[in-house]
Every structure is written in C-alpha cells, then in structure tokens.
mmCIF file of C-alpha atoms and ligand atoms in Angstrom:
data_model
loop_
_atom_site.group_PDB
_atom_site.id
_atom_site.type_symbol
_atom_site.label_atom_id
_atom_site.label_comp_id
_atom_site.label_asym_id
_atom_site.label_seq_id
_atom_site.Cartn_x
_atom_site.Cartn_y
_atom_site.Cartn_z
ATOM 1 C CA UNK A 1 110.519 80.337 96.217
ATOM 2 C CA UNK A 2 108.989 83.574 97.376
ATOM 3 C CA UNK A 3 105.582 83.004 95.580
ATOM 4 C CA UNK A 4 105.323 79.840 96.623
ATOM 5 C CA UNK A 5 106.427 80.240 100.655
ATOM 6 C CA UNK A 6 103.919 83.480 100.382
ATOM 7 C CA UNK A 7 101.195 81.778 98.967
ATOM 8 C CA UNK A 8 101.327 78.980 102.087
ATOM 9 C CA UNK A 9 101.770 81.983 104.337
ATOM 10 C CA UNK A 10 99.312 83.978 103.031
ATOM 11 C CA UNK A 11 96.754 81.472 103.775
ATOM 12 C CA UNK A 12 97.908 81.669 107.683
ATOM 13 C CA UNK A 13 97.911 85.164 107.272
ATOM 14 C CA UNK A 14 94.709 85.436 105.837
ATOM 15 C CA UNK A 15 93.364 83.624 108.580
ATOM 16 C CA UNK A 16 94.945 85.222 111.102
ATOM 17 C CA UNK A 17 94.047 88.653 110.607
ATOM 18 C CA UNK A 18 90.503 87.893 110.399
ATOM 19 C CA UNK A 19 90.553 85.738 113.369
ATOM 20 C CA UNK A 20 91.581 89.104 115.443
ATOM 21 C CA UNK A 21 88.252 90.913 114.357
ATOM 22 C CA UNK A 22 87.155 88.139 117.397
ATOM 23 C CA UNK A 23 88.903 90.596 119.723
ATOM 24 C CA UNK A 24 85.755 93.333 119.032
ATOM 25 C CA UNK A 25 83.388 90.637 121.278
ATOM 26 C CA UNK A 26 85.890 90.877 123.685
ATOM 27 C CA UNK A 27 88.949 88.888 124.818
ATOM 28 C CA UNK A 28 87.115 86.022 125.971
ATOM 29 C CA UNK A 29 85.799 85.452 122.453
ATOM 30 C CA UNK A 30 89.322 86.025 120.915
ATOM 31 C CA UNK A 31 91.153 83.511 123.532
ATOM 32 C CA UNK A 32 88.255 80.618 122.661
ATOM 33 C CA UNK A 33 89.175 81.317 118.588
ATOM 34 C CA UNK A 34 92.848 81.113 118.934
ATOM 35 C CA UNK A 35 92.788 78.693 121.294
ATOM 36 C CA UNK A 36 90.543 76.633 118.450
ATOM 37 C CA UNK A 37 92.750 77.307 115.403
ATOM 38 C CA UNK A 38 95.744 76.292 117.538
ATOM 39 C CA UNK A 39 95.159 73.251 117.101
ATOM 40 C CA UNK A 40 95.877 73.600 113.647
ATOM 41 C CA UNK A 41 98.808 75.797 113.041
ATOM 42 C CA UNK A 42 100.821 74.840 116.387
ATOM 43 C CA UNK A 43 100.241 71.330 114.907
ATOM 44 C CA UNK A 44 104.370 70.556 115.112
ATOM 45 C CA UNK A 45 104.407 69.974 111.288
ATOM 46 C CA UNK A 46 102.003 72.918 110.557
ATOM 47 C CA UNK A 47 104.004 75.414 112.890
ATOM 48 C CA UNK A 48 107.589 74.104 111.303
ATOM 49 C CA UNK A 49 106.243 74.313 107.540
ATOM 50 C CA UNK A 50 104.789 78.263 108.452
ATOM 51 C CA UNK A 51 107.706 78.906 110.393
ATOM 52 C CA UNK A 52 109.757 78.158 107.640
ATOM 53 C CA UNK A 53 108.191 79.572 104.862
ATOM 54 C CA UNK A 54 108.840 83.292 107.232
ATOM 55 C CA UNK A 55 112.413 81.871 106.979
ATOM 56 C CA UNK A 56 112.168 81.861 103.070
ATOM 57 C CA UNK A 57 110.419 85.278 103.114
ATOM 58 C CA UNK A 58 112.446 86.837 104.997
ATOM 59 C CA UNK A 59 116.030 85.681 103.150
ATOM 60 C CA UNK A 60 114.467 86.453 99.859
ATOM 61 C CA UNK A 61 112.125 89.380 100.373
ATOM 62 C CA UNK A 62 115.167 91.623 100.327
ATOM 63 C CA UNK A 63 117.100 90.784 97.060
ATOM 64 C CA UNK A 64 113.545 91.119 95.555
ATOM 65 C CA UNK A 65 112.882 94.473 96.448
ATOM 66 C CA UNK A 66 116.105 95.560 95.759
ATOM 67 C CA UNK A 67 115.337 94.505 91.993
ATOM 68 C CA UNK A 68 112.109 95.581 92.320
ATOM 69 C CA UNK A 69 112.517 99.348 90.545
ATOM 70 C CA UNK A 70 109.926 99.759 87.990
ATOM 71 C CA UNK A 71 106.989 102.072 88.964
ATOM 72 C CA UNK A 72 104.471 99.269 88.831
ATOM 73 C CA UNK A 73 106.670 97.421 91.658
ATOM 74 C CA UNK A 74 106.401 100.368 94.286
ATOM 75 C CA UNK A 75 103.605 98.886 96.027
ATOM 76 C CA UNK A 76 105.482 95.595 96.136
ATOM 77 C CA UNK A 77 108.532 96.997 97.121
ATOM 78 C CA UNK A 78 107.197 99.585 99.910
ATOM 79 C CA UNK A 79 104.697 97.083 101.474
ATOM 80 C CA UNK A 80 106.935 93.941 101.263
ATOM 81 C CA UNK A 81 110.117 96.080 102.905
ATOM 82 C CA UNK A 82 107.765 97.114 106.033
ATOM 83 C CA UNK A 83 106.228 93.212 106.204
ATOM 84 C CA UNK A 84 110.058 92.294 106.562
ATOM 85 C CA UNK A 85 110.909 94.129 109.419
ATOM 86 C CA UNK A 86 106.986 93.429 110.929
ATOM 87 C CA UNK A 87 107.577 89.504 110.266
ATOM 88 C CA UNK A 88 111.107 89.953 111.688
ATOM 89 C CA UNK A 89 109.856 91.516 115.176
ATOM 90 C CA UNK A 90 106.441 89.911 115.257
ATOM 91 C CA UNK A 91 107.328 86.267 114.900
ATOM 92 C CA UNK A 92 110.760 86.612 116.702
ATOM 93 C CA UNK A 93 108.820 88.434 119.479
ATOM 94 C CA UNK A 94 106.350 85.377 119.893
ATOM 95 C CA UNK A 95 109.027 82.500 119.751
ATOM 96 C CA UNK A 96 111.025 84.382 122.215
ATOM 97 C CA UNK A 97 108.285 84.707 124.527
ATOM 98 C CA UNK A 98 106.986 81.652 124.050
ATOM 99 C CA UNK A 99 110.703 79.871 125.316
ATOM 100 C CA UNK A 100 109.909 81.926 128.363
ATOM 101 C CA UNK A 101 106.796 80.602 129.203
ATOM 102 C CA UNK A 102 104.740 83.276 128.124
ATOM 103 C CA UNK A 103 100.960 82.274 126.641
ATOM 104 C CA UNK A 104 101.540 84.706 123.405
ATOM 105 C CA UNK A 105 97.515 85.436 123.591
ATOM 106 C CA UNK A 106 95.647 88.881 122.705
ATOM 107 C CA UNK A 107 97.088 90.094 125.675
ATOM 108 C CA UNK A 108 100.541 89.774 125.017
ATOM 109 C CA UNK A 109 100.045 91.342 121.678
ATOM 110 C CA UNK A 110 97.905 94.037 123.088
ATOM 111 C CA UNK A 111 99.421 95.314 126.334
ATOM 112 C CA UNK A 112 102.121 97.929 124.528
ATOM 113 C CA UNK A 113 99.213 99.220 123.404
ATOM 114 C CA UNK A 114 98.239 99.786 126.537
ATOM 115 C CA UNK A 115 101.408 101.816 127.891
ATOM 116 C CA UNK A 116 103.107 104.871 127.140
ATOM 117 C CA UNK A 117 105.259 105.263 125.454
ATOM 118 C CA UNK A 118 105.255 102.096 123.859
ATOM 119 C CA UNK A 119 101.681 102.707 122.613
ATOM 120 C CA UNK A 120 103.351 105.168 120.197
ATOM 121 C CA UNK A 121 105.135 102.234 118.547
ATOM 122 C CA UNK A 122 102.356 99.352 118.780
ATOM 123 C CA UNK A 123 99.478 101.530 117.015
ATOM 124 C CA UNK A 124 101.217 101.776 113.901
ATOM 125 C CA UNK A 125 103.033 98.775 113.920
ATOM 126 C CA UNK A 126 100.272 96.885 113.798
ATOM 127 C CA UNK A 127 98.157 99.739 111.640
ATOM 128 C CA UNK A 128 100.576 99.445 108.751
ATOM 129 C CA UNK A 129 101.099 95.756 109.140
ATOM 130 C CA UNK A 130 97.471 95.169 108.392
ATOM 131 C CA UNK A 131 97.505 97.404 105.437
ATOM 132 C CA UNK A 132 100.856 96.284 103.640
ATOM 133 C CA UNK A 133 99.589 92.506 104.046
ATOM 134 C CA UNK A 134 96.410 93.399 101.691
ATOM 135 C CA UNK A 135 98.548 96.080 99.490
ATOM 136 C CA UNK A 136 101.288 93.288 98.982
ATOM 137 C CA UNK A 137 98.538 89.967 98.219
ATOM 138 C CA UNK A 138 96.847 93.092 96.135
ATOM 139 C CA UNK A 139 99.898 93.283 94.136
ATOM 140 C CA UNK A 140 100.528 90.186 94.104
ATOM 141 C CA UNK A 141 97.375 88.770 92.476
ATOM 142 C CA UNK A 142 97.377 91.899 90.461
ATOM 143 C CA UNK A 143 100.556 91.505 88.926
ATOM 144 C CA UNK A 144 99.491 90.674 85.482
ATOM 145 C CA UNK A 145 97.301 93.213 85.272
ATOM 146 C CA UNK A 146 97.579 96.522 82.781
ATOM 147 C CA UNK A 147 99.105 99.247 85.035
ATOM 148 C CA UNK A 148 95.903 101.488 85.816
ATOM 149 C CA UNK A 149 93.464 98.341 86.533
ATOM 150 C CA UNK A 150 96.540 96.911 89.070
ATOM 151 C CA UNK A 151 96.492 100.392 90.500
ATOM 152 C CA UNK A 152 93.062 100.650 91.007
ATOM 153 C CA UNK A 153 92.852 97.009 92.557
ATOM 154 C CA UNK A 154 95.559 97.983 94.725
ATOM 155 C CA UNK A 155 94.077 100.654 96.202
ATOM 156 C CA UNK A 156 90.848 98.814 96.866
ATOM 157 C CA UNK A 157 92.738 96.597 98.676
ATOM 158 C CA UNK A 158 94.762 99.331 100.772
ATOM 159 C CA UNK A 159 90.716 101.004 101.816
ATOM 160 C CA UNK A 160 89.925 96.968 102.855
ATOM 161 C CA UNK A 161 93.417 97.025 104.614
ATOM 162 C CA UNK A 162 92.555 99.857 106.622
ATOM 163 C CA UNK A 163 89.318 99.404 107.262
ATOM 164 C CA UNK A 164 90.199 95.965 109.248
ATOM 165 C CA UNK A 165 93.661 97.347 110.201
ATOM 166 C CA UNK A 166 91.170 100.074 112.495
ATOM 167 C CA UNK A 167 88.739 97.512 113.483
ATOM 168 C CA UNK A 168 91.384 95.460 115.276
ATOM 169 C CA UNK A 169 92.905 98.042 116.914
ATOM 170 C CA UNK A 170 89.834 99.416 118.531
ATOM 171 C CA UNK A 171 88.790 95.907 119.627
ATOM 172 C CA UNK A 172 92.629 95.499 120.919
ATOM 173 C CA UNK A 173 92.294 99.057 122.558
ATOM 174 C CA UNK A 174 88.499 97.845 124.373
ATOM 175 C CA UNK A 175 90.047 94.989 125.903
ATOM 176 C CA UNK A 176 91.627 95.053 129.795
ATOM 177 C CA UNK A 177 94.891 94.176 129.898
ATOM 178 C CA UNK A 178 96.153 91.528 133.095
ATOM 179 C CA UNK A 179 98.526 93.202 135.180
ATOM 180 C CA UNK A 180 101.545 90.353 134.079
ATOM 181 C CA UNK A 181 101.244 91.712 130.655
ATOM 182 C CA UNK A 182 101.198 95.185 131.222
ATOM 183 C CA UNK A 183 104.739 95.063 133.474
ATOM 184 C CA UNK A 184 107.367 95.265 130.854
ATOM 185 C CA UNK A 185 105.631 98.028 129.295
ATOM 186 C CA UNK A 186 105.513 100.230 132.061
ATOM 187 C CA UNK A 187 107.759 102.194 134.372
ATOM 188 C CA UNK A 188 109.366 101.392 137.918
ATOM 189 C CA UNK A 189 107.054 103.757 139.863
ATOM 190 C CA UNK A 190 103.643 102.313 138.110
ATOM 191 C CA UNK A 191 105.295 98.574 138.281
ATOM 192 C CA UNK A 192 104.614 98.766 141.965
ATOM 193 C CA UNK A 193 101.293 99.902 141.886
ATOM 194 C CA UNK A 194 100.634 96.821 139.335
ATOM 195 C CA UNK A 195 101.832 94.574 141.304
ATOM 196 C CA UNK A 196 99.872 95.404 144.257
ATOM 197 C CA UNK A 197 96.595 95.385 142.046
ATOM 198 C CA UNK A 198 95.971 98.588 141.200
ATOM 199 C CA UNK A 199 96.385 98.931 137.562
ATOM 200 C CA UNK A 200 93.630 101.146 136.949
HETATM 201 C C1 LIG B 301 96.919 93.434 114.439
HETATM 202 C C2 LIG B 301 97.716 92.580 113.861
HETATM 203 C C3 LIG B 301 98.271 91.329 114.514
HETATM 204 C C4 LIG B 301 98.149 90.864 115.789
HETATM 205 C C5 LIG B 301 97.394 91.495 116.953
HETATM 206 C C6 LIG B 301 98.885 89.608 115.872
HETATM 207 C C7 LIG B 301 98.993 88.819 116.993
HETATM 208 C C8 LIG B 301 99.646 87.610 117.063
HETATM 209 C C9 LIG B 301 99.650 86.729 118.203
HETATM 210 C C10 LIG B 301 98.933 86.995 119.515
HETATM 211 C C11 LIG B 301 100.417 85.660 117.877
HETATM 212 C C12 LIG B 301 100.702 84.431 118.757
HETATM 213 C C13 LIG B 301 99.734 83.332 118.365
HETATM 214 C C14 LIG B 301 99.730 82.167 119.337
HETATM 215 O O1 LIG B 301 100.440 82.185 120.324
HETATM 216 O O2 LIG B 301 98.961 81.226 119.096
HETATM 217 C C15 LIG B 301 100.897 85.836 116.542
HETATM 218 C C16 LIG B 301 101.702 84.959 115.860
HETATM 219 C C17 LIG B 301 102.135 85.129 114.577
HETATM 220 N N1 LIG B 301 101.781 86.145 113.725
HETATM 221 FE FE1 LIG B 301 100.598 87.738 114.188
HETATM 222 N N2 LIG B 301 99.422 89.336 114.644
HETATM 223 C C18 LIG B 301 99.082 90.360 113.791
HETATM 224 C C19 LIG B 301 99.406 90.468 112.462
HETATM 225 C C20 LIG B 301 100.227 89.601 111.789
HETATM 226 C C21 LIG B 301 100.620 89.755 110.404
HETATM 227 C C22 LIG B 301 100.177 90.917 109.515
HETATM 228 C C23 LIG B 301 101.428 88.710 110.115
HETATM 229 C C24 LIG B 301 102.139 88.374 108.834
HETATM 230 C C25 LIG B 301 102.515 89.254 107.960
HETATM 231 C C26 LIG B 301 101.553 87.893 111.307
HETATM 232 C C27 LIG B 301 102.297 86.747 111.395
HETATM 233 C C28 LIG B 301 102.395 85.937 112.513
HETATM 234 C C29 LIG B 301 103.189 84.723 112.592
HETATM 235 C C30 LIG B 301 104.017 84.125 111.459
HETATM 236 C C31 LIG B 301 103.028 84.211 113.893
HETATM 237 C C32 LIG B 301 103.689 82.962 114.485
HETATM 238 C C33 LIG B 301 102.722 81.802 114.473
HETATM 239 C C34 LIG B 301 103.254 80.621 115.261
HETATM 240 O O3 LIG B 301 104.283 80.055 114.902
HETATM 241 O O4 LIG B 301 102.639 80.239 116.258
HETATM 242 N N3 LIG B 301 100.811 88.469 112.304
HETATM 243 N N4 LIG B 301 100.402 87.026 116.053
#
C-alpha cells in the first residue's frame, strides 16, 4: 500500500517540485504554470485519488519506519519521518486555506518566507522537504541495490535534492510578496503599515 500510494504520489511530486523552478522567471511565470497543471491535478477525481494516496502515506509511513532499523533503512527512515510531518502541515495548510477562500498560489507558500520570525521556520521547511523527497525516491528505487552502490546513489540524489531545494528558495525569496499574504505573518505594528500600502 505504501509503494504503491508513493509511486502515484511521487509522480505529482515529481512534477511539482520542478514546476516551482518556474518561480526563478518570476511569479508571473509560476502563476501561468500552476494555473496550467491545475487543470490536471484539481481535476475532482485527480485531486481525490492524490489526496488520498497522502491519506495512505501518512497512516502507514509511521509503522514503517518504526520497523525500519537496519542501517541500510536510515535514509528511509530519517527522510520518510520528516516527509510525514512536511505532508502533514503542507497539504493540511493548503486545504485549510483553500475552505477559506484563499488562492493557495506561490504567494501563499512564499510569504513566511518573507517575515520574521516565521522565515526561520519556512527556509528549512521547505529546504529539507526538497531534499528528503529525492533521498526517500533515492532509496526507494535503490532498494535492491548492494549496500555501498545504494549509498552512493543516495547521496547523488541528496547533492540533486539540494541543488533544486536552493534554487527554489532563491526564486521564492526574489519574488514580491502582496500585502494580503504577508498579514498573518507579521506583527500588529507592521499590519497597519500593510494595510495602508506600505509594505516596503
Ligand atoms: C519548495 C517546496 C514546495 C512548495 C513551495 C510547495 C507549494 C505548494 C503550493 C503553492 C500548493 C498549492 C497548489 C495549488 O493551490 O494549486 C501545494 C500543494 C501541495 N503540495 Fe506542495 N510545495 C512544495 C513541496 C512539496 C513537497 C515536497 C510535497 C510532497 C512531499 C508537496 C505536496 C503537496 C500536496 C500533496 C499538495 C496538495 C495538492 C492539491 O490537492 O491541490 N509539496 N504545494
């Protein structure tokens, strides 16, 4: 069940991490591509099958690692542990929004990154994100592989992970942020100069 819901993901995934490197030609160049491959997964059927299979990951990703204890597993165990909490917050985050009207664009996933404090959270939550998706499908499609070969795959995969992990964020650090976003990241004092235009 967790091969097979992470192999439907992974596909989304895939696509969706790549489609953020759209954010380094700017914002409008991100909104057009996600506005594009909406069409696909927000596709009712598409969204409830993806949506789903983060159900599945999440409910067995944690009995897994718990089993998970022999030395060749670590990178399994470490990077799938961190995507369950990620996937937790990340997709619970959108939904949420989402009920409340909110277009969950670059901007809404940017702005904390945009505030402080909260920009001491967002970095590496999405830095290590990046990273344990390529260390886990590393491990994953290494898995049969003789211990130093998996090893070495893996850590190619970890150098690709970072390499796009710090691509993103610099686009998503480039971009300016709309004032709406911005508000519930930052405090009373600065909320009133936001509102009145002057986010600076
Ligand atoms: C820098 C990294 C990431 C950024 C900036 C980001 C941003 C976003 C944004 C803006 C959305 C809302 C999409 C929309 O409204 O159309 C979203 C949705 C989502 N993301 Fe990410 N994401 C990142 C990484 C990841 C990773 C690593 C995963 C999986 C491990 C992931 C899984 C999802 C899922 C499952 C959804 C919900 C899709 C839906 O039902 O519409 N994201 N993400």
């Amino acid at each position: 069940m967790h091969r097979l819901s992470g192999s439907v993901l992974a596909v989304f995934v895939l696509v969706h991490v790549l489609q953020h490197l759209a954010v380094l030609a700017g914002a409008g160049s991100h909104l057009a591509l996600m506005e594009a491959l909406r069409t696909i997964y927000r596709w009712p059927p598409v969204e409830a099958l993806l949506l789903l299979c983060v159900a599945i990951q999440l409910m067995t990703g944690l009995p897994l690692a718990w089993a998970a204890r022999a030395p060749a597993q670590r990178w399994a165990r470490f990077s799938g542990l961190y995507l369950l909490v990620f996937l937790g917050i990340h997709t619970g985050a959108v939904l949420v929004a989402r009920t409340g009207g909110i277009d969950t664009n670059i901007y809404f996933a940017a702005a904390g990154m945009h505030a402080w404090p909260a920009a001491a959270f967002f970095y590496p939550y999405y830095f290590f994100a990046v990273v344990a998706v390529t260390i886990h499908m590393g491990s994953a499609l290494a898995r049969r592989q003789p211990l130093p070969r998996k090893r070495r795959f893996i850590w190619r995969c970890a150098g690709a992970g970072v390499l796009l992990s710090a691509l993103i964020l610099a686009g998503m650090a480039r971009i300016d942020i709309p004032a709406p976003y911005l508000q519930p990241f930052v405090a009373a004092p600065f909320s009133a100069k936001l509102s009145s235009g002057t986010s600076g």
